[in-house]
């Protein structure tokens, strides 16, 4: 791990900046989706490295503004931000939840001081490196941080929308940032404050665009950036060329073609419990099938209890987080992929030509069309979800046809080269709107 302290860029980044010169734009991304440790553990580097759009940006700085919140009360949870060179054009900056170790027991104050310190560090970075655009990974806390930085530095500001936040809050009755923002009302006011003020709002699909517009985004400043160039190369490979690592399947205790797969965070907003209920339904019909749940989250114990109640404990595999190489194989060899509500995971499953059953929720109807590219059923209709899965398991020819069709649809949407070109054009417009020229 090539960590560097604040105020010192990696030698690789410095050399690239000198070689390329300041004529190309550069980008600062504030994103709390994944810490650097998680990115490396899961093999998600492509989701970060793709941000330079194959050389469009001279350099990209990705900032996680608070790192692991769970470490806030430990010695490691306070101190300076740390810097890592991911690639010649990429630097990752990971802040800590608090500023001073001696204040670690007073979290709100320590957090505030840490954020103020990070703000000053980034403002100096923006000026020193002539950064061109500030981008935020969501329209909530990091959006507010990003807008303040953009205003302070008089730079164009963009926000990425990754979900219909209104629908997520409606389904759970909880705010998305319960620890930082605490209130649904606060979150909604933040979105309505931030989105109209963004120079560009991007979302991966039309459903998320609709949320952005309903929350005040300006219609002429909204664009769709699909997931394609964020996906690891393993998911773009031909399904027949991905292999079958017997050690992986033996470790997980599953057999190719004899398991349901659900790749999801184990959170109530994702409804992984419905996948367990589908498993119970199918086994009650005499089907010898297991369910592999790949992901982590606070519902783990609840899911184990549900499996006990429905007498499927011996058929439930909680696999935790899996890296991209493992996931690419698991999608291909699943009997059925169950998608109660997924984003990037649905894209990955589609590219694997997997037979997919999904709820008609969020953007899933854009990818899954019943009898054309899979099986789409009414939201929270667990019986219909189980019936659709059973139809795939008993009709393998139909399952293969749907898998091949959904892969073709996914390839037409997620082709990375075309997406890079599209994003470059949108960034050109953004820089032009802000009175700047882009190469």
Short mmCIF file of C-alpha atoms in Angstrom, two decimals:
data_model
loop_
_atom_site.label_atom_id
_atom_site.label_comp_id
_atom_site.label_asym_id
_atom_site.label_seq_id
_atom_site.Cartn_x
_atom_site.Cartn_y
_atom_site.Cartn_z
CA UNK A 1 0.00 0.00 0.00
CA UNK A 2 1.62 3.24 -1.16
CA UNK A 3 0.35 5.67 1.46
CA UNK A 4 1.54 9.29 1.45
CA UNK A 5 0.68 12.02 3.94
CA UNK A 6 -1.38 15.06 3.01
CA UNK A 7 0.19 17.82 0.95
CA UNK A 8 2.48 15.43 -0.91
CA UNK A 9 1.36 13.96 -4.21
CA UNK A 10 2.69 10.66 -5.44
CA UNK A 11 5.77 10.83 -7.64
CA UNK A 12 3.82 9.05 -10.36
CA UNK A 13 1.08 11.69 -10.30
CA UNK A 14 3.66 14.49 -10.38
CA UNK A 15 5.48 13.02 -13.37
CA UNK A 16 2.27 12.58 -15.35
CA UNK A 17 1.19 16.15 -14.62
CA UNK A 18 4.58 17.44 -15.85
CA UNK A 19 4.49 15.29 -18.98
CA UNK A 20 0.93 16.06 -19.99
CA UNK A 21 0.82 19.67 -18.84
CA UNK A 22 -2.13 21.63 -17.55
CA UNK A 23 -4.07 21.81 -20.84
CA UNK A 24 -6.22 18.78 -20.08
CA UNK A 25 -8.90 19.09 -17.38
CA UNK A 26 -8.56 17.34 -14.04
CA UNK A 27 -11.20 15.98 -11.68
CA UNK A 28 -11.76 15.77 -7.92
CA UNK A 29 -14.35 13.15 -6.89
CA UNK A 30 -15.80 13.07 -3.37
CA UNK A 31 -17.36 9.65 -2.88
CA UNK A 32 -18.19 7.65 0.25
CA UNK A 33 -19.25 4.44 -1.53
CA UNK A 34 -16.18 2.35 -0.70
CA UNK A 35 -13.02 2.75 1.35
CA UNK A 36 -9.73 1.97 -0.34
CA UNK A 37 -9.43 -1.27 1.63
CA UNK A 38 -12.82 -2.46 0.36
CA UNK A 39 -11.99 -1.45 -3.22
CA UNK A 40 -8.86 -3.57 -3.12
CA UNK A 41 -10.48 -6.47 -1.29
CA UNK A 42 -13.34 -6.74 -3.80
CA UNK A 43 -11.36 -5.88 -6.91
CA UNK A 44 -13.33 -2.71 -7.62
CA UNK A 45 -10.40 -0.66 -8.92
CA UNK A 46 -12.03 -0.27 -12.34
CA UNK A 47 -14.88 1.72 -10.79
CA UNK A 48 -12.28 4.32 -9.73
CA UNK A 49 -9.74 4.12 -12.55
CA UNK A 50 -12.43 4.50 -15.22
CA UNK A 51 -13.04 8.06 -14.03
CA UNK A 52 -10.19 9.45 -16.12
CA UNK A 53 -12.19 8.44 -19.25
CA UNK A 54 -9.17 6.84 -20.87
CA UNK A 55 -6.99 9.93 -20.64
CA UNK A 56 -9.55 12.70 -20.99
CA UNK A 57 -8.63 13.88 -17.50
CA UNK A 58 -5.01 14.71 -16.77
CA UNK A 59 -5.42 13.41 -13.22
CA UNK A 60 -8.25 12.24 -10.97
CA UNK A 61 -8.25 12.60 -7.20
CA UNK A 62 -10.82 10.42 -5.45
CA UNK A 63 -11.63 11.41 -1.86
CA UNK A 64 -13.40 9.34 0.76
CA UNK A 65 -14.30 12.12 3.22
CA UNK A 66 -14.50 10.09 6.44
CA UNK A 67 -13.25 6.52 5.87
CA UNK A 68 -14.49 3.85 8.26
CA UNK A 69 -17.03 5.47 10.59
CA UNK A 70 -16.93 2.33 12.72
CA UNK A 71 -13.36 3.29 13.68
CA UNK A 72 -14.38 6.73 14.96
CA UNK A 73 -13.71 5.90 18.63
CA UNK A 74 -10.37 4.16 18.09
CA UNK A 75 -6.91 5.69 17.83
CA UNK A 76 -6.85 4.80 14.11
CA UNK A 77 -10.06 6.75 13.58
CA UNK A 78 -8.44 10.14 14.10
CA UNK A 79 -5.62 12.00 12.40
CA UNK A 80 -4.50 13.21 9.00
CA UNK A 81 -5.98 12.04 5.71
CA UNK A 82 -3.87 9.45 3.92
CA UNK A 83 -2.92 9.40 0.25
CA UNK A 84 -2.41 6.45 -2.10
CA UNK A 85 -1.25 6.31 -5.72
CA UNK A 86 -3.60 3.88 -7.49
CA UNK A 87 -2.24 4.49 -10.99
CA UNK A 88 -0.23 7.20 -12.80
CA UNK A 89 -3.37 9.31 -13.29
CA UNK A 90 -5.10 8.44 -10.03
CA UNK A 91 -4.66 9.40 -6.39
CA UNK A 92 -6.94 8.15 -3.60
CA UNK A 93 -7.29 10.31 -0.49
CA UNK A 94 -8.89 8.71 2.54
CA UNK A 95 -9.80 10.90 5.47
CA UNK A 96 -10.47 9.66 8.99
CA UNK A 97 -13.72 10.11 10.91
CA UNK A 98 -12.06 12.42 13.46
CA UNK A 99 -9.26 14.96 13.61
CA UNK A 100 -7.66 14.44 17.04
CA UNK A 101 -7.19 11.25 19.05
CA UNK A 102 -7.72 13.09 22.33
CA UNK A 103 -11.21 14.06 21.08
CA UNK A 104 -12.22 10.59 19.88
CA UNK A 105 -14.86 10.23 22.61
CA UNK A 106 -16.57 13.44 21.48
CA UNK A 107 -17.53 12.23 18.02
CA UNK A 108 -19.61 15.18 16.68
CA UNK A 109 -16.94 17.77 17.49
CA UNK A 110 -14.08 15.56 16.34
CA UNK A 111 -15.89 14.77 13.10
CA UNK A 112 -16.58 18.44 12.42
CA UNK A 113 -12.95 19.40 13.03
CA UNK A 114 -11.81 16.59 10.76
CA UNK A 115 -14.10 17.72 7.96
CA UNK A 116 -13.00 21.34 8.27
CA UNK A 117 -9.37 20.24 8.11
CA UNK A 118 -10.06 18.07 5.05
CA UNK A 119 -11.86 20.99 3.38
CA UNK A 120 -8.80 23.19 3.77
CA UNK A 121 -6.48 20.47 2.48
CA UNK A 122 -8.64 19.93 -0.60
CA UNK A 123 -8.99 23.63 -1.31
CA UNK A 124 -5.20 23.95 -1.38
CA UNK A 125 -5.02 20.87 -3.62
CA UNK A 126 -7.57 22.32 -6.05
CA UNK A 127 -5.61 25.53 -6.40
CA UNK A 128 -2.18 23.95 -6.59
CA UNK A 129 -3.18 21.32 -9.19
CA UNK A 130 -5.58 23.53 -11.21
CA UNK A 131 -8.41 21.03 -10.77
CA UNK A 132 -11.22 21.70 -13.25
CA UNK A 133 -14.35 19.96 -11.88
CA UNK A 134 -15.66 18.93 -8.46
CA UNK A 135 -17.88 15.85 -8.49
CA UNK A 136 -19.89 14.36 -5.62
CA UNK A 137 -21.00 10.74 -5.34
CA UNK A 138 -24.47 11.48 -3.95
CA UNK A 139 -26.81 14.44 -3.33
CA UNK A 140 -26.59 14.22 0.45
CA UNK A 141 -23.63 14.75 2.79
CA UNK A 142 -20.87 14.38 0.20
CA UNK A 143 -22.92 16.54 -2.15
CA UNK A 144 -23.03 19.32 0.41
CA UNK A 145 -19.29 19.01 1.02
CA UNK A 146 -18.64 19.04 -2.72
CA UNK A 147 -20.84 22.04 -3.44
CA UNK A 148 -19.18 24.05 -0.66
CA UNK A 149 -15.75 23.19 -2.09
CA UNK A 150 -16.84 24.03 -5.64
CA UNK A 151 -18.29 27.37 -4.56
CA UNK A 152 -15.18 28.15 -2.55
CA UNK A 153 -12.95 27.44 -5.55
CA UNK A 154 -15.39 28.79 -8.17
CA UNK A 155 -15.46 25.52 -10.10
CA UNK A 156 -18.21 23.62 -11.94
CA UNK A 157 -19.98 21.09 -9.74
CA UNK A 158 -21.56 17.77 -10.69
CA UNK A 159 -23.47 15.12 -8.73
CA UNK A 160 -23.99 11.44 -9.46
CA UNK A 161 -27.33 9.89 -8.48
CA UNK A 162 -27.17 6.15 -7.79
CA UNK A 163 -30.72 5.42 -6.61
CA UNK A 164 -34.21 6.76 -6.21
CA UNK A 165 -33.64 8.02 -2.68
CA UNK A 166 -37.31 8.88 -2.16
CA UNK A 167 -38.33 5.30 -2.94
CA UNK A 168 -35.60 3.88 -0.67
CA UNK A 169 -36.77 6.02 2.26
CA UNK A 170 -40.41 5.22 1.59
CA UNK A 171 -39.70 1.49 1.68
CA UNK A 172 -37.65 1.53 4.88
CA UNK A 173 -38.99 4.56 6.75
CA UNK A 174 -35.36 5.44 7.52
CA UNK A 175 -32.93 8.13 6.31
CA UNK A 176 -30.04 6.99 4.13
CA UNK A 177 -27.48 8.63 6.44
CA UNK A 178 -29.01 7.85 9.86
CA UNK A 179 -25.85 8.67 11.77
CA UNK A 180 -24.83 11.86 9.97
CA UNK A 181 -28.13 13.39 8.87
CA UNK A 182 -30.56 11.55 11.19
CA UNK A 183 -33.77 12.73 9.50
CA UNK A 184 -35.62 12.01 6.25
CA UNK A 185 -36.77 15.62 6.21
CA UNK A 186 -33.19 16.89 6.42
CA UNK A 187 -32.14 14.60 3.56
CA UNK A 188 -34.98 15.71 1.30
CA UNK A 189 -34.22 19.38 1.96
CA UNK A 190 -30.57 18.76 1.16
CA UNK A 191 -31.44 17.11 -2.16
CA UNK A 192 -33.75 19.97 -3.12
CA UNK A 193 -31.04 22.45 -2.23
CA UNK A 194 -28.18 20.69 -4.03
CA UNK A 195 -29.66 19.32 -7.24
CA UNK A 196 -30.89 22.63 -8.75
CA UNK A 197 -27.44 24.12 -8.11
CA UNK A 198 -25.43 21.41 -9.87
CA UNK A 199 -23.98 22.25 -13.27
CA UNK A 200 -24.43 18.58 -14.23
CA UNK A 201 -26.43 15.75 -12.63
CA UNK A 202 -25.68 12.22 -13.87
CA UNK A 203 -27.48 8.96 -13.16
CA UNK A 204 -27.06 5.37 -14.39
CA UNK A 205 -30.62 4.97 -15.69
CA UNK A 206 -33.88 6.72 -16.52
CA UNK A 207 -35.55 5.87 -13.21
CA UNK A 208 -32.83 7.66 -11.26
CA UNK A 209 -33.01 10.60 -13.67
CA UNK A 210 -36.73 10.89 -12.86
CA UNK A 211 -35.87 11.13 -9.15
CA UNK A 212 -33.30 13.85 -9.87
CA UNK A 213 -35.80 15.89 -11.89
CA UNK A 214 -38.51 15.49 -9.25
CA UNK A 215 -35.99 16.76 -6.69
CA UNK A 216 -35.26 19.95 -8.61
CA UNK A 217 -32.45 19.14 -11.05
CA UNK A 218 -32.50 21.36 -14.12
CA UNK A 219 -33.70 19.28 -17.12
CA UNK A 220 -31.01 20.65 -19.47
CA UNK A 221 -28.30 19.68 -16.99
CA UNK A 222 -29.10 15.99 -16.53
CA UNK A 223 -27.44 13.08 -18.34
CA UNK A 224 -27.43 9.28 -18.13
CA UNK A 225 -24.05 7.65 -17.42
CA UNK A 226 -24.73 3.87 -17.40
CA UNK A 227 -22.66 1.45 -15.32
CA UNK A 228 -20.68 -0.07 -18.21
CA UNK A 229 -17.32 1.63 -17.82
CA UNK A 230 -17.45 1.12 -14.03
CA UNK A 231 -17.59 -2.66 -14.30
CA UNK A 232 -14.57 -4.87 -13.76
CA UNK A 233 -13.25 -6.49 -17.00
CA UNK A 234 -14.26 -9.92 -15.67
CA UNK A 235 -17.92 -9.02 -16.19
CA UNK A 236 -17.43 -8.08 -19.83
CA UNK A 237 -15.78 -11.41 -20.70
CA UNK A 238 -17.75 -14.02 -22.62
CA UNK A 239 -19.62 -16.24 -20.14
CA UNK A 240 -18.22 -19.40 -21.75
CA UNK A 241 -14.67 -18.17 -21.16
CA UNK A 242 -14.96 -17.50 -17.43
CA UNK A 243 -14.21 -21.02 -16.27
CA UNK A 244 -15.34 -22.85 -13.16
CA UNK A 245 -12.95 -22.72 -10.22
CA UNK A 246 -13.74 -25.91 -8.30
CA UNK A 247 -11.92 -24.63 -5.22
CA UNK A 248 -14.29 -21.64 -5.11
CA UNK A 249 -17.41 -23.78 -5.38
CA UNK A 250 -16.13 -26.34 -2.89
CA UNK A 251 -15.29 -23.59 -0.41
CA UNK A 252 -18.81 -22.19 -0.70
CA UNK A 253 -20.42 -25.63 -0.58
CA UNK A 254 -22.40 -25.26 -3.81
CA UNK A 255 -22.63 -27.07 -7.13
CA UNK A 256 -22.73 -25.31 -10.51
CA UNK A 257 -26.30 -25.06 -11.76
CA UNK A 258 -27.81 -26.00 -8.39
CA UNK A 259 -28.02 -22.69 -6.57
CA UNK A 260 -29.92 -19.43 -6.58
CA UNK A 261 -27.73 -16.34 -6.45
CA UNK A 262 -28.48 -12.95 -4.92
CA UNK A 263 -25.67 -10.37 -4.89
CA UNK A 264 -26.69 -7.55 -2.60
CA UNK A 265 -25.88 -5.55 0.49
CA UNK A 266 -27.66 -7.22 3.41
CA UNK A 267 -29.81 -4.19 4.19
CA UNK A 268 -33.57 -3.90 4.50
CA UNK A 269 -33.79 -1.51 1.56
CA UNK A 270 -32.46 -4.32 -0.69
CA UNK A 271 -34.93 -7.01 0.55
CA UNK A 272 -32.49 -9.95 0.73
CA UNK A 273 -34.97 -11.66 3.05
CA UNK A 274 -37.28 -12.14 0.07
CA UNK A 275 -34.59 -14.28 -1.57
CA UNK A 276 -34.58 -16.51 1.53
CA UNK A 277 -38.36 -16.83 1.29
CA UNK A 278 -38.04 -17.82 -2.37
CA UNK A 279 -35.57 -20.53 -1.30
CA UNK A 280 -38.05 -21.83 1.28
CA UNK A 281 -40.84 -21.86 -1.30
CA UNK A 282 -38.81 -23.81 -3.86
CA UNK A 283 -37.56 -26.36 -1.35
CA UNK A 284 -41.13 -26.90 -0.15
CA UNK A 285 -41.84 -27.99 -3.73
CA UNK A 286 -39.13 -30.63 -3.49
CA UNK A 287 -36.46 -28.71 -5.42
CA UNK A 288 -32.94 -29.51 -4.24
CA UNK A 289 -31.47 -26.03 -4.49
CA UNK A 290 -29.37 -23.73 -2.33
CA UNK A 291 -29.30 -19.95 -2.05
CA UNK A 292 -25.99 -18.11 -2.16
CA UNK A 293 -26.21 -14.58 -0.75
CA UNK A 294 -23.07 -12.61 -1.65
CA UNK A 295 -22.69 -9.41 0.35
CA UNK A 296 -22.39 -7.99 3.84
CA UNK A 297 -24.66 -5.86 5.97
CA UNK A 298 -26.60 -5.48 9.21
CA UNK A 299 -29.29 -8.05 8.29
CA UNK A 300 -26.95 -11.04 8.51
CA UNK A 301 -28.25 -12.34 11.85
CA UNK A 302 -31.85 -11.62 10.88
CA UNK A 303 -31.42 -13.69 7.72
CA UNK A 304 -29.97 -16.58 9.69
CA UNK A 305 -32.97 -16.46 12.02
CA UNK A 306 -35.35 -16.40 9.04
CA UNK A 307 -33.59 -19.44 7.58
CA UNK A 308 -34.07 -21.25 10.90
CA UNK A 309 -37.77 -20.32 10.98
CA UNK A 310 -38.36 -21.47 7.41
CA UNK A 311 -36.25 -24.63 7.87
CA UNK A 312 -33.72 -23.82 5.15
CA UNK A 313 -30.62 -23.20 7.27
CA UNK A 314 -28.77 -26.06 5.61
CA UNK A 315 -29.48 -24.58 2.17
CA UNK A 316 -28.54 -20.94 2.84
CA UNK A 317 -24.96 -19.85 2.14
CA UNK A 318 -24.04 -16.40 3.43
CA UNK A 319 -20.88 -15.95 1.43
CA UNK A 320 -20.01 -12.40 2.47
CA UNK A 321 -18.29 -10.10 0.00
CA UNK A 322 -16.74 -11.79 -3.01
CA UNK A 323 -14.17 -10.37 -5.40
CA UNK A 324 -14.95 -9.71 -9.05
CA UNK A 325 -13.31 -12.86 -10.39
CA UNK A 326 -15.44 -15.01 -8.09
CA UNK A 327 -18.65 -13.10 -8.87
CA UNK A 328 -18.07 -13.38 -12.62
CA UNK A 329 -18.09 -17.17 -12.28
CA UNK A 330 -20.91 -17.34 -9.74
CA UNK A 331 -23.27 -15.44 -12.05
CA UNK A 332 -22.54 -17.76 -14.97
CA UNK A 333 -23.16 -20.99 -13.08
CA UNK A 334 -26.25 -19.92 -11.10
CA UNK A 335 -29.51 -21.70 -11.87
CA UNK A 336 -31.31 -18.38 -11.30
CA UNK A 337 -30.22 -14.91 -10.23
CA UNK A 338 -32.70 -13.25 -7.88
CA UNK A 339 -32.75 -9.46 -7.91
CA UNK A 340 -35.18 -7.99 -5.38
CA UNK A 341 -33.48 -4.61 -5.88
CA UNK A 342 -29.95 -4.26 -7.23
CA UNK A 343 -28.00 -1.75 -9.28
CA UNK A 344 -24.57 -2.62 -10.59
CA UNK A 345 -25.13 -6.28 -9.61
CA UNK A 346 -28.05 -6.51 -12.04
CA UNK A 347 -25.80 -5.20 -14.82
CA UNK A 348 -23.19 -7.83 -13.95
CA UNK A 349 -25.75 -10.64 -13.91
CA UNK A 350 -27.12 -9.55 -17.27
CA UNK A 351 -23.66 -9.51 -18.84
CA UNK A 352 -23.16 -13.07 -17.54
CA UNK A 353 -26.23 -14.22 -19.53
CA UNK A 354 -27.85 -15.36 -16.30
CA UNK A 355 -31.59 -16.12 -16.09
CA UNK A 356 -32.85 -13.29 -13.88
CA UNK A 357 -36.03 -12.85 -11.85
CA UNK A 358 -36.57 -9.36 -10.49
CA UNK A 359 -39.09 -7.09 -8.84
CA UNK A 360 -40.61 -4.34 -10.94
CA UNK A 361 -38.90 -1.65 -8.89
CA UNK A 362 -36.50 1.23 -9.52
CA UNK A 363 -34.66 0.72 -12.82
CA UNK A 364 -35.03 -3.06 -13.04
CA UNK A 365 -37.83 -2.87 -15.61
CA UNK A 366 -35.42 -1.11 -17.97
CA UNK A 367 -33.27 -4.26 -18.08
CA UNK A 368 -35.73 -7.10 -17.38
CA UNK A 369 -38.79 -7.60 -19.58
CA UNK A 370 -40.93 -10.68 -18.90
CA UNK A 371 -40.55 -13.32 -21.59
CA UNK A 372 -38.04 -11.16 -23.47
CA UNK A 373 -34.99 -10.74 -21.21
CA UNK A 374 -36.06 -12.44 -17.99
CA UNK A 375 -38.95 -12.46 -15.53
CA UNK A 376 -40.24 -9.26 -13.90
CA UNK A 377 -42.82 -9.63 -11.13
CA UNK A 378 -44.78 -7.18 -8.95
CA UNK A 379 -42.87 -5.65 -6.06
CA UNK A 380 -42.82 -7.77 -2.87
CA UNK A 381 -44.87 -10.53 -4.50
CA UNK A 382 -42.70 -13.28 -3.09
CA UNK A 383 -44.90 -16.07 -4.47
CA UNK A 384 -44.58 -14.67 -7.99
CA UNK A 385 -40.81 -14.35 -7.54
CA UNK A 386 -40.66 -18.02 -6.53
CA UNK A 387 -42.91 -19.10 -9.42
CA UNK A 388 -40.66 -17.27 -11.90
CA UNK A 389 -37.55 -18.89 -10.42
CA UNK A 390 -39.20 -22.32 -10.57
CA UNK A 391 -40.07 -21.77 -14.24
CA UNK A 392 -36.42 -21.15 -15.02
CA UNK A 393 -35.28 -24.17 -13.03
CA UNK A 394 -37.67 -26.55 -14.77
CA UNK A 395 -37.30 -24.99 -18.22
CA UNK A 396 -33.61 -24.78 -18.89
CA UNK A 397 -34.06 -23.99 -22.61
CA UNK A 398 -36.25 -21.00 -21.68
CA UNK A 399 -33.71 -19.95 -19.04
CA UNK A 400 -30.84 -20.03 -21.57
CA UNK A 401 -32.86 -18.03 -24.09
CA UNK A 402 -33.65 -15.33 -21.52
CA UNK A 403 -30.03 -15.24 -20.37
CA UNK A 404 -28.71 -14.78 -23.89
CA UNK A 405 -31.28 -12.07 -24.58
CA UNK A 406 -30.50 -10.09 -21.44
CA UNK A 407 -26.78 -10.24 -22.22
CA UNK A 408 -27.41 -8.74 -25.66
CA UNK A 409 -29.45 -5.96 -24.10
CA UNK A 410 -26.73 -5.32 -21.54
CA UNK A 411 -24.00 -5.22 -24.18
CA UNK A 412 -25.95 -2.60 -26.12
CA UNK A 413 -26.22 -0.41 -22.99
CA UNK A 414 -22.92 -0.96 -21.20
CA UNK A 415 -20.31 -0.97 -23.99
CA UNK A 416 -17.43 0.93 -22.30
CA UNK A 417 -15.81 2.68 -25.28
CA UNK A 418 -19.03 4.33 -26.40
CA UNK A 419 -19.83 5.29 -22.81
CA UNK A 420 -16.45 6.97 -22.43
CA UNK A 421 -17.08 9.00 -25.58
CA UNK A 422 -20.53 10.00 -24.30
CA UNK A 423 -19.14 11.08 -20.94
CA UNK A 424 -16.34 13.10 -22.57
CA UNK A 425 -18.92 15.04 -24.57
CA UNK A 426 -20.95 15.78 -21.44
CA UNK A 427 -17.84 16.99 -19.63
CA UNK A 428 -17.00 19.22 -22.60
CA UNK A 429 -20.45 20.76 -22.27
CA UNK A 430 -19.99 21.17 -18.53
CA UNK A 431 -16.68 22.96 -18.93
CA UNK A 432 -18.11 25.10 -21.68
CA UNK A 433 -21.10 26.13 -19.54
CA UNK A 434 -18.64 27.19 -16.90
CA UNK A 435 -16.64 29.37 -19.25
CA UNK A 436 -13.77 26.92 -19.68
CA UNK A 437 -12.29 25.14 -22.66
CA UNK A 438 -11.56 21.42 -22.65
CA UNK A 439 -9.17 19.49 -24.82
#
